[in-house]
Short mmCIF file of C-alpha atoms in Angstrom, two decimals:
data_model
loop_
_atom_site.label_atom_id
_atom_site.label_comp_id
_atom_site.label_asym_id
_atom_site.label_seq_id
_atom_site.Cartn_x
_atom_site.Cartn_y
_atom_site.Cartn_z
CA MET A 1 20.85 4.60 -13.30
CA ASN A 2 17.58 6.49 -14.00
CA GLN A 3 14.49 5.78 -11.95
CA ARG A 4 12.43 3.13 -13.80
CA ILE A 5 8.75 2.31 -13.17
CA PHE A 6 6.64 -0.52 -14.48
CA ASP A 7 3.72 1.23 -16.20
CA THR A 8 0.69 -0.95 -16.00
CA LYS A 9 -0.77 0.66 -19.04
CA THR A 10 2.11 -0.11 -21.42
CA ARG A 11 3.21 -3.18 -19.46
CA THR A 12 6.80 -2.01 -19.78
CA LEU A 13 9.56 -0.61 -17.49
CA ARG A 14 9.77 3.07 -18.39
CA ASP A 15 12.30 5.75 -17.45
CA PHE A 16 10.60 8.24 -15.17
CA GLU A 17 10.98 11.97 -15.61
CA PRO A 18 8.49 14.07 -13.73
CA LEU A 19 6.22 16.39 -15.64
CA THR A 20 7.66 19.32 -13.63
CA PRO A 21 11.30 19.19 -12.89
CA GLY A 22 12.05 18.60 -9.20
CA ARG A 23 8.41 17.87 -8.43
CA VAL A 24 6.48 14.48 -8.44
CA SER A 25 2.75 14.45 -8.47
CA MET A 26 1.04 11.24 -7.26
CA TYR A 27 -2.58 10.28 -6.73
CA VAL A 28 -3.29 6.96 -4.94
CA CYS A 29 -6.84 5.54 -4.40
CA GLY A 30 -7.39 5.38 -0.69
CA ALA A 31 -9.91 3.89 1.65
CA THR A 32 -13.63 3.22 1.31
CA PRO A 33 -14.17 3.14 5.07
CA GLN A 34 -17.00 0.48 5.44
CA ALA A 35 -15.26 -1.42 8.11
CA LYS A 36 -12.04 -1.65 10.11
CA PRO A 37 -8.86 -1.98 7.87
CA HIS A 38 -7.00 -5.17 7.37
CA ILE A 39 -3.44 -5.89 6.31
CA GLY A 40 -4.54 -6.05 2.67
CA HIS A 41 -5.53 -2.41 2.80
CA LEU A 42 -2.37 -1.39 4.58
CA ARG A 43 -0.17 -3.22 1.97
CA SER A 44 -1.06 -0.53 -0.50
CA GLY A 45 -0.42 2.25 2.04
CA VAL A 46 3.04 0.95 2.77
CA ALA A 47 3.90 0.18 -0.82
CA PHE A 48 3.26 3.73 -2.05
CA ASP A 49 4.75 5.24 1.14
CA ILE A 50 8.01 3.59 0.16
CA VAL A 51 7.66 5.04 -3.40
CA ARG A 52 7.06 8.58 -1.96
CA ARG A 53 9.93 8.28 0.53
CA TRP A 54 12.33 7.31 -2.23
CA PHE A 55 11.44 10.33 -4.24
CA LEU A 56 11.74 12.53 -1.05
CA ALA A 57 15.04 11.06 -0.34
CA ASN A 58 16.24 12.05 -3.83
CA GLY A 59 15.28 15.64 -3.26
CA TYR A 60 11.88 15.78 -5.04
CA ASP A 61 8.98 17.89 -3.79
CA VAL A 62 6.21 15.35 -3.75
CA ALA A 63 2.52 16.18 -3.99
CA PHE A 64 0.83 13.08 -2.61
CA VAL A 65 -2.96 12.89 -2.78
CA ARG A 66 -4.77 9.95 -1.27
CA ASN A 67 -8.55 10.12 -1.25
CA VAL A 68 -11.34 8.86 0.87
CA THR A 69 -14.43 7.35 -0.73
CA ASP A 70 -16.83 8.49 1.80
CA ILE A 71 -20.10 7.77 -0.01
CA ASP A 72 -20.51 4.38 -1.51
CA ASP A 73 -23.20 1.56 -1.87
CA LYS A 74 -21.40 -0.61 0.58
CA ILE A 75 -21.15 2.25 3.20
CA LEU A 76 -24.80 2.93 2.90
CA THR A 77 -25.54 -0.87 3.24
CA LYS A 78 -23.38 -1.34 6.29
CA ALA A 79 -24.64 1.69 8.03
CA SER A 80 -28.19 0.65 7.46
CA GLU A 81 -27.61 -2.85 8.69
CA HIS A 82 -26.19 -1.37 11.99
CA GLY A 83 -28.80 1.25 12.27
CA ARG A 84 -26.36 4.11 12.11
CA PRO A 85 -26.26 7.32 10.13
CA TRP A 86 -24.08 6.83 7.07
CA TRP A 87 -21.97 9.90 7.90
CA GLU A 88 -21.22 8.56 11.42
CA TRP A 89 -20.49 5.08 10.07
CA VAL A 90 -17.92 6.25 7.54
CA SER A 91 -16.25 8.80 9.94
CA THR A 92 -15.84 6.19 12.56
CA HIS A 93 -14.05 3.72 10.16
CA GLU A 94 -12.08 6.52 8.45
CA ARG A 95 -10.48 7.28 11.90
CA GLU A 96 -9.64 3.57 12.16
CA PHE A 97 -7.89 3.76 8.74
CA THR A 98 -5.92 6.97 9.82
CA ARG A 99 -4.91 5.28 13.12
CA ALA A 100 -3.70 2.29 11.17
CA TYR A 101 -1.62 4.37 8.74
CA ASP A 102 -0.13 6.26 11.64
CA THR A 103 0.69 3.18 13.59
CA LEU A 104 2.57 1.64 10.65
CA GLY A 105 4.52 4.97 10.00
CA VAL A 106 2.81 5.78 6.72
CA LEU A 107 3.44 9.46 6.11
CA PRO A 108 0.28 11.60 6.04
CA PRO A 109 -0.72 12.66 2.53
CA SER A 110 -0.30 16.21 1.26
CA VAL A 111 -4.00 16.31 1.13
CA GLU A 112 -6.75 13.73 1.78
CA PRO A 113 -9.93 14.77 -0.09
CA ARG A 114 -13.24 13.24 0.48
CA ALA A 115 -15.66 12.68 -2.34
CA THR A 116 -18.60 14.48 -0.63
CA GLY A 117 -16.56 17.63 -0.43
CA HIS A 118 -16.07 17.87 -4.25
CA VAL A 119 -19.50 17.66 -5.75
CA THR A 120 -19.02 21.02 -7.41
CA GLN A 121 -15.98 19.66 -9.20
CA MET A 122 -17.91 16.62 -10.22
CA VAL A 123 -20.70 18.70 -11.66
CA GLU A 124 -18.27 20.66 -13.78
CA TYR A 125 -16.73 17.44 -14.98
CA MET A 126 -19.97 15.95 -16.03
CA GLN A 127 -20.90 19.15 -17.90
CA ARG A 128 -17.58 18.94 -19.80
CA LEU A 129 -18.38 15.38 -20.85
CA ILE A 130 -21.86 16.22 -21.84
CA ASP A 131 -20.65 19.17 -23.99
CA ALA A 132 -18.07 16.92 -25.62
CA GLY A 133 -20.74 14.26 -26.51
CA PHE A 134 -19.48 11.55 -24.31
CA ALA A 135 -22.03 11.62 -21.45
CA TYR A 136 -25.79 11.91 -21.24
CA PRO A 137 -28.40 12.44 -18.51
CA ARG A 138 -31.32 9.93 -18.05
CA ASP A 139 -33.88 9.83 -15.27
CA GLY A 140 -31.96 12.01 -12.86
CA SER A 141 -28.67 10.05 -13.43
CA VAL A 142 -25.87 10.84 -15.71
CA TYR A 143 -23.88 8.13 -17.65
CA PHE A 144 -20.68 7.93 -19.52
CA ASP A 145 -21.14 6.80 -23.16
CA VAL A 146 -18.51 4.23 -23.66
CA ASN A 147 -19.37 3.34 -27.22
CA ALA A 148 -19.29 7.02 -28.22
CA TRP A 149 -15.82 7.33 -26.75
CA VAL A 150 -14.52 4.14 -28.36
CA ASN A 151 -16.13 5.11 -31.75
CA GLY A 152 -14.49 8.46 -31.42
CA GLY A 153 -11.09 6.88 -31.09
CA GLY A 154 -10.94 6.63 -27.37
CA ASP A 155 -8.42 4.25 -25.67
CA TYR A 156 -10.98 2.26 -23.54
CA GLY A 157 -9.33 -1.02 -22.40
CA SER A 158 -5.76 0.17 -22.61
CA ILE A 159 -5.10 -0.17 -18.88
CA SER A 160 -6.71 -3.53 -18.31
CA GLY A 161 -6.47 -5.12 -21.62
CA ASN A 162 -10.26 -5.67 -21.79
CA ARG A 163 -11.84 -5.19 -25.18
CA LEU A 164 -15.25 -3.72 -25.41
CA GLU A 165 -16.47 -6.39 -27.79
CA ASP A 166 -15.41 -9.12 -25.22
CA MET A 167 -17.14 -7.53 -22.33
CA THR A 168 -20.27 -9.27 -20.99
CA GLY A 169 -23.69 -7.35 -20.86
CA ASP A 170 -25.46 -5.27 -23.44
CA ASP A 171 -24.64 -1.79 -21.96
CA PRO A 172 -20.99 -0.93 -21.02
CA ASP A 173 -21.98 2.56 -20.02
CA PHE A 174 -21.34 3.50 -16.34
CA ALA A 175 -22.82 6.03 -14.01
CA LEU A 176 -21.18 9.34 -13.45
CA TRP A 177 -24.02 10.41 -11.16
CA LYS A 178 -26.68 8.30 -9.52
CA ALA A 179 -30.25 9.64 -9.12
CA ALA A 180 -31.56 10.11 -5.62
CA LYS A 181 -33.31 7.18 -3.96
CA PRO A 182 -35.58 7.42 -0.87
CA GLY A 183 -33.57 7.35 2.36
CA GLU A 184 -30.13 8.09 0.72
CA PRO A 185 -28.11 11.09 0.92
CA SER A 186 -28.19 13.44 -2.14
CA TRP A 187 -26.71 16.68 -3.53
CA PRO A 188 -28.36 18.98 -6.14
CA THR A 189 -27.18 19.08 -9.70
CA PRO A 190 -28.59 20.48 -12.96
CA TRP A 191 -29.82 17.01 -13.81
CA GLY A 192 -31.51 16.27 -10.45
CA PRO A 193 -30.50 15.46 -6.89
CA GLY A 194 -28.36 12.33 -6.37
CA ARG A 195 -24.95 11.18 -5.38
CA PRO A 196 -21.50 10.63 -7.10
CA GLY A 197 -20.65 7.63 -9.14
CA TRP A 198 -17.33 5.95 -7.81
CA HIS A 199 -15.22 6.60 -10.91
CA LEU A 200 -16.15 10.22 -11.22
CA GLU A 201 -14.90 10.99 -7.78
CA CYS A 202 -11.36 10.20 -8.49
CA SER A 203 -11.09 11.96 -11.79
CA ALA A 204 -12.51 15.15 -10.26
CA MET A 205 -10.36 15.05 -7.08
CA SER A 206 -7.07 14.10 -8.66
CA THR A 207 -7.22 16.78 -11.44
CA TRP A 208 -8.53 19.41 -8.94
CA TYR A 209 -5.33 18.98 -6.78
CA LEU A 210 -2.66 17.88 -9.33
CA GLY A 211 -3.91 19.50 -12.53
CA PRO A 212 -5.24 17.92 -15.80
CA GLU A 213 -2.04 15.90 -16.17
CA PHE A 214 0.02 14.37 -13.41
CA ASP A 215 2.89 11.94 -12.98
CA ILE A 216 1.62 8.79 -11.10
CA HIS A 217 -1.69 7.14 -10.31
CA GLY A 218 -1.54 4.26 -7.94
CA GLY A 219 -3.84 1.84 -6.29
CA GLY A 220 -4.48 -1.91 -5.66
CA LEU A 221 -4.51 -4.40 -8.56
CA ASP A 222 -8.24 -4.96 -8.00
CA LEU A 223 -8.91 -1.40 -9.07
CA GLN A 224 -7.30 -1.86 -12.48
CA PHE A 225 -10.80 -2.63 -13.97
CA PRO A 226 -13.33 -1.19 -13.97
CA HIS A 227 -12.32 1.75 -11.67
CA HIS A 228 -9.00 2.92 -13.13
CA GLU A 229 -10.19 1.90 -16.75
CA ASN A 230 -13.25 4.14 -16.31
CA GLU A 231 -11.37 6.90 -14.63
CA GLN A 232 -9.00 7.18 -17.51
CA ALA A 233 -11.74 6.94 -20.13
CA GLN A 234 -13.75 9.83 -18.69
CA SER A 235 -10.63 11.98 -17.97
CA HIS A 236 -9.30 11.54 -21.44
CA ALA A 237 -12.75 12.15 -22.86
CA ALA A 238 -12.98 15.42 -20.99
CA GLY A 239 -9.74 16.52 -22.61
CA ASP A 240 -7.37 15.88 -19.70
CA GLY A 241 -4.00 14.07 -20.12
CA PHE A 242 -4.49 12.48 -16.72
CA ALA A 243 -1.91 10.03 -15.38
CA ARG A 244 1.41 9.53 -17.14
CA PHE A 245 2.26 6.31 -15.21
CA TRP A 246 -0.04 3.72 -13.68
CA MET A 247 1.17 1.68 -10.76
CA HIS A 248 -0.65 -1.20 -9.06
CA ASN A 249 0.31 -3.11 -6.02
CA HIS A 250 -0.60 -6.82 -5.81
CA TRP A 251 -2.76 -8.49 -3.02
CA VAL A 252 -2.16 -10.09 0.33
CA THR A 253 -3.44 -13.66 0.00
CA MET A 254 -4.13 -16.50 2.40
CA ALA A 255 -4.09 -19.99 0.94
CA GLY A 256 -3.85 -18.35 -2.43
CA GLU A 257 -6.99 -16.29 -2.13
CA LYS A 258 -7.22 -12.49 -2.02
CA MET A 259 -7.77 -11.29 1.41
CA SER A 260 -11.18 -9.73 1.66
CA LYS A 261 -14.09 -9.32 4.00
CA SER A 262 -16.39 -11.45 1.70
CA LEU A 263 -14.01 -14.47 2.02
CA GLY A 264 -13.96 -14.22 5.81
CA ASN A 265 -10.24 -14.37 5.84
CA VAL A 266 -9.55 -10.92 7.05
CA LEU A 267 -6.70 -10.12 9.54
CA SER A 268 -7.22 -6.86 11.23
CA ILE A 269 -4.31 -4.53 12.16
CA ASP A 270 -5.06 -4.83 15.83
CA ALA A 271 -4.92 -8.70 15.64
CA MET A 272 -1.55 -8.52 13.79
CA LEU A 273 -0.11 -6.19 16.42
CA GLU A 274 -0.78 -8.79 19.11
CA GLN A 275 1.78 -10.93 17.38
CA VAL A 276 4.39 -8.37 16.34
CA ARG A 277 5.41 -4.68 16.87
CA PRO A 278 4.20 -2.03 14.43
CA VAL A 279 7.52 -1.68 12.79
CA GLU A 280 7.81 -5.35 12.35
CA LEU A 281 4.35 -5.44 10.69
CA ARG A 282 5.41 -2.70 8.33
CA TYR A 283 8.62 -4.53 7.53
CA TYR A 284 6.53 -7.53 6.63
CA LEU A 285 3.99 -5.68 4.45
CA GLY A 286 6.77 -3.90 2.63
CA SER A 287 9.19 -6.80 2.22
CA ALA A 288 7.88 -8.28 -1.01
CA HIS A 289 7.93 -6.48 -4.40
CA TYR A 290 4.89 -4.31 -4.62
CA ARG A 291 3.87 -6.11 -7.90
CA SER A 292 4.16 -9.50 -6.30
CA VAL A 293 1.59 -11.48 -4.20
CA LEU A 294 2.32 -11.38 -0.49
CA GLU A 295 1.12 -14.80 0.87
CA TYR A 296 0.26 -14.38 4.56
CA SER A 297 1.12 -16.97 7.10
CA PRO A 298 2.09 -16.74 10.87
CA GLU A 299 5.47 -18.21 9.97
CA ALA A 300 6.20 -15.59 7.27
CA LEU A 301 5.14 -12.72 9.62
CA GLN A 302 7.51 -14.07 12.35
CA GLU A 303 10.24 -14.61 9.91
CA ALA A 304 9.89 -10.90 8.78
CA ALA A 305 9.86 -9.79 12.40
CA ALA A 306 13.14 -11.71 13.04
CA GLY A 307 14.65 -10.06 9.93
CA TYR A 308 13.92 -6.64 11.28
CA ARG A 309 15.28 -7.49 14.65
CA ARG A 310 18.65 -8.46 13.17
CA ILE A 311 18.78 -5.00 11.82
CA GLU A 312 17.69 -3.40 14.98
CA GLU A 313 20.10 -5.32 17.08
CA PHE A 314 23.08 -4.39 14.88
CA VAL A 315 22.23 -0.64 14.94
CA LYS A 316 21.78 -0.75 18.67
CA ARG A 317 25.04 -2.49 19.34
CA ALA A 318 26.81 0.08 17.17
CA GLY A 319 25.26 2.91 19.42
CA THR A 320 22.61 4.05 16.97
CA PRO A 321 24.79 6.48 15.02
CA GLU A 322 23.24 9.30 12.95
CA PRO A 323 22.24 8.01 9.38
CA THR A 324 24.51 8.96 6.49
CA THR A 325 23.70 7.76 3.09
CA TRP A 326 22.73 4.50 1.24
CA THR A 327 24.87 2.21 -0.81
CA GLU A 328 24.94 2.14 -4.56
CA GLY A 329 23.37 -1.27 -4.57
CA PHE A 330 20.43 -0.06 -2.51
CA ALA A 331 19.90 2.88 -4.91
CA GLN A 332 20.05 0.66 -7.87
CA ALA A 333 17.40 -1.62 -6.38
CA LEU A 334 14.87 1.14 -5.76
CA ASP A 335 15.66 2.83 -9.01
CA ASP A 336 14.66 -0.47 -10.62
CA ASP A 337 10.93 -0.21 -10.05
CA PHE A 338 11.21 0.07 -6.30
CA ALA A 339 12.68 -3.48 -5.88
CA VAL A 340 12.41 -3.55 -2.14
CA PRO A 341 13.56 -7.32 -1.72
CA LYS A 342 16.89 -6.33 -3.38
CA ALA A 343 17.04 -3.20 -1.18
CA LEU A 344 16.50 -5.29 1.96
CA ALA A 345 19.13 -7.78 0.87
CA GLU A 346 21.62 -4.94 0.58
CA ILE A 347 20.72 -3.81 4.07
CA HIS A 348 21.28 -7.19 5.46
CA ASN A 349 24.53 -7.57 3.52
CA VAL A 350 25.78 -4.44 5.22
CA VAL A 351 24.51 -5.67 8.66
CA ARG A 352 26.59 -8.92 8.14
CA GLU A 353 29.60 -6.81 7.28
CA GLY A 354 29.12 -4.63 10.21
CA ASN A 355 28.76 -7.62 12.60
CA LYS A 356 32.34 -8.61 11.56
CA ALA A 357 33.88 -5.01 11.41
CA ALA A 358 36.22 -3.67 13.99
CA ASP A 359 34.38 -0.29 13.69
CA PRO A 360 30.70 -1.05 13.04
CA VAL A 361 29.58 2.60 13.35
CA PRO A 362 29.94 3.78 9.70
CA LEU A 363 28.04 0.82 8.45
CA ALA A 364 25.30 1.18 11.04
CA ALA A 365 24.89 4.73 9.87
CA GLN A 366 24.43 3.53 6.34
CA VAL A 367 21.97 0.91 7.45
CA ARG A 368 19.82 3.53 9.25
CA ALA A 369 19.76 5.66 6.08
CA MET A 370 18.65 2.83 3.95
CA ALA A 371 16.10 1.58 6.47
CA ALA A 372 14.61 5.13 6.82
CA VAL A 373 13.78 5.11 3.05
CA LEU A 374 11.78 1.87 3.70
CA GLY A 375 10.26 3.42 6.81
CA VAL A 376 11.91 1.06 9.24
CA ASP A 377 14.78 2.95 10.60
CA PRO A 378 15.34 1.39 14.08
CA GLY A 379 16.46 4.76 15.46
CA ALA A 380 13.07 6.32 14.59
CA TRP A 381 10.94 3.47 16.20
CA PRO A 382 10.53 2.44 19.76
CA SER A 383 12.94 -0.42 20.63
CA SER A 384 11.66 -3.69 22.05
CA SER A 385 10.67 -3.63 25.65
CA SER A 386 13.40 -4.31 28.31
CA ASN A 387 11.68 -7.60 29.18
CA SER A 388 11.74 -8.67 25.51
CA ALA A 389 15.44 -7.57 25.26
CA ALA A 390 16.41 -9.39 28.40
CA LEU A 391 14.74 -12.60 27.15
CA ASP A 392 16.39 -12.28 23.78
CA VAL A 393 19.84 -12.02 25.50
CA LEU A 394 19.10 -15.22 27.64
CA VAL A 395 17.71 -17.19 24.66
CA ARG A 396 20.49 -16.25 22.35
CA ALA A 397 23.05 -17.33 25.06
CA GLU A 398 21.34 -20.81 25.06
CA LEU A 399 21.33 -20.93 21.33
CA GLU A 400 25.10 -20.19 21.28
CA ARG A 401 25.59 -22.98 23.75
CA ARG A 402 23.45 -25.32 21.48
CA ALA A 403 25.39 -24.22 18.38
CA THR A 404 28.75 -25.04 20.12
CA ALA A 405 27.49 -28.48 21.25
CA ARG A 406 26.27 -29.31 17.71
CA ALA A 407 29.66 -28.20 16.25
CA GLU A 408 31.30 -30.58 18.75
CA LYS A 409 28.75 -33.19 17.95
CA ASP A 410 27.65 -33.23 21.55
CA TRP A 411 24.07 -34.15 20.52
CA ALA A 412 22.98 -34.78 24.16
CA THR A 413 23.63 -31.21 25.12
CA ALA A 414 22.16 -29.78 22.06
CA ASP A 415 19.03 -31.75 22.58
CA GLU A 416 18.92 -30.71 26.16
CA VAL A 417 19.06 -27.02 25.36
CA ARG A 418 16.24 -27.46 22.70
CA ASP A 419 14.07 -29.35 25.11
CA ARG A 420 14.58 -26.78 27.86
CA LEU A 421 13.69 -23.92 25.50
CA ALA A 422 10.66 -25.87 24.27
CA ALA A 423 9.48 -26.48 27.82
CA ALA A 424 9.68 -22.76 28.51
CA GLY A 425 7.47 -21.97 25.39
CA ILE A 426 10.36 -20.91 23.12
CA GLU A 427 10.16 -22.24 19.61
CA VAL A 428 13.46 -22.44 17.73
CA THR A 429 13.70 -22.52 13.85
CA ASP A 430 16.93 -23.12 12.07
CA THR A 431 17.39 -20.93 9.02
CA ALA A 432 20.21 -20.17 6.63
CA GLU A 433 21.09 -17.12 8.66
CA GLY A 434 21.27 -19.05 11.91
CA PRO A 435 18.63 -20.13 14.45
CA GLN A 436 15.66 -17.77 15.06
CA TRP A 437 13.27 -17.99 18.05
CA GLN A 438 9.81 -16.87 19.06
CA VAL A 439 7.43 -17.38 21.95
CA LYS A 440 4.89 -20.08 21.02
CA GLU A 441 1.27 -19.11 21.25
#
């Protein structure tokens, strides 16, 4: 089966062939470090890390660019509110993002460019657009002329589906460059001092590192419009082929609402790591299909952690053999638009087979190989602490006693076990794959 990717622009599953044989070029919109990262931010990091790992596992050389938007209205506002220099504010929170990526095992990018380091490329890009008749300077700013692009046959709206005639507001033009304001940082240009517009940054950086045309542009669903729409418009207007595939990961939600700082429903990485281990949080964030909503709840997080521990326990019991290769079912799942839920189901199927096998070692080696592609190989992560492992042994012994009592319809003994565990702060949940437990908060 060929690799297939759902292309947001065409809204179809398309066979993927890289622009250059043996090499995959990817640009993913990274952080705007105005505050500490939450699990909504890290979902994107994990999703595209899995995409990258699958290409690497198949022998591709992957050029993976993830930018940092280090100058932005929100950054300037936050820094001002806290009485800090903007460059210190952004650097502090950029380090927090890097720490979170590292903690969750997200591979470092091939390069991580910052907007403020690429003003020269932005100036050149604006000049190309002005020369082509699709941008104009005004009062020290430079704007992209959306109507000129559309009237010239441009494909504005092809990513988001928005039509220019349906857009609200009289002026659809957007700023490529913002004229300097008192107290704000600025850089010199032929049209006056100022700072970059958000959309221009990514066009300039992606094409500088990956060339005028590259394979995949990724990011969160909320970037589809206006950011990615405007990126594509200015890039095509400048004469660049730009991204051949567009990929967008969906949100993490709470009670059906997108997780964001403005809604006050943010869950920080540090808060999550008080509940589960880093590998368990990564397992949770990567467990849903990247194009599906991931609805957060404490129960869902603990269920995911228990799912990872079943993999971990099997691999440990088998002696943590060296990984070999994945199953055909696993490969088919990831080849089909990176269907991680199906890939995880294949891993758990092999775990169940291994738990019944006379020789579990070959199957455990397969499990490690598959888990490694998803970034959750138990052999590559620290195991649970000895205290937790000891507690797990004791609790599972009690659960086996309870299961035996229930099978024999000895309800008194079954209730006694349940009540004793509850009194010790152990909460038991019966699932289709057997009872799972957790320490109650």
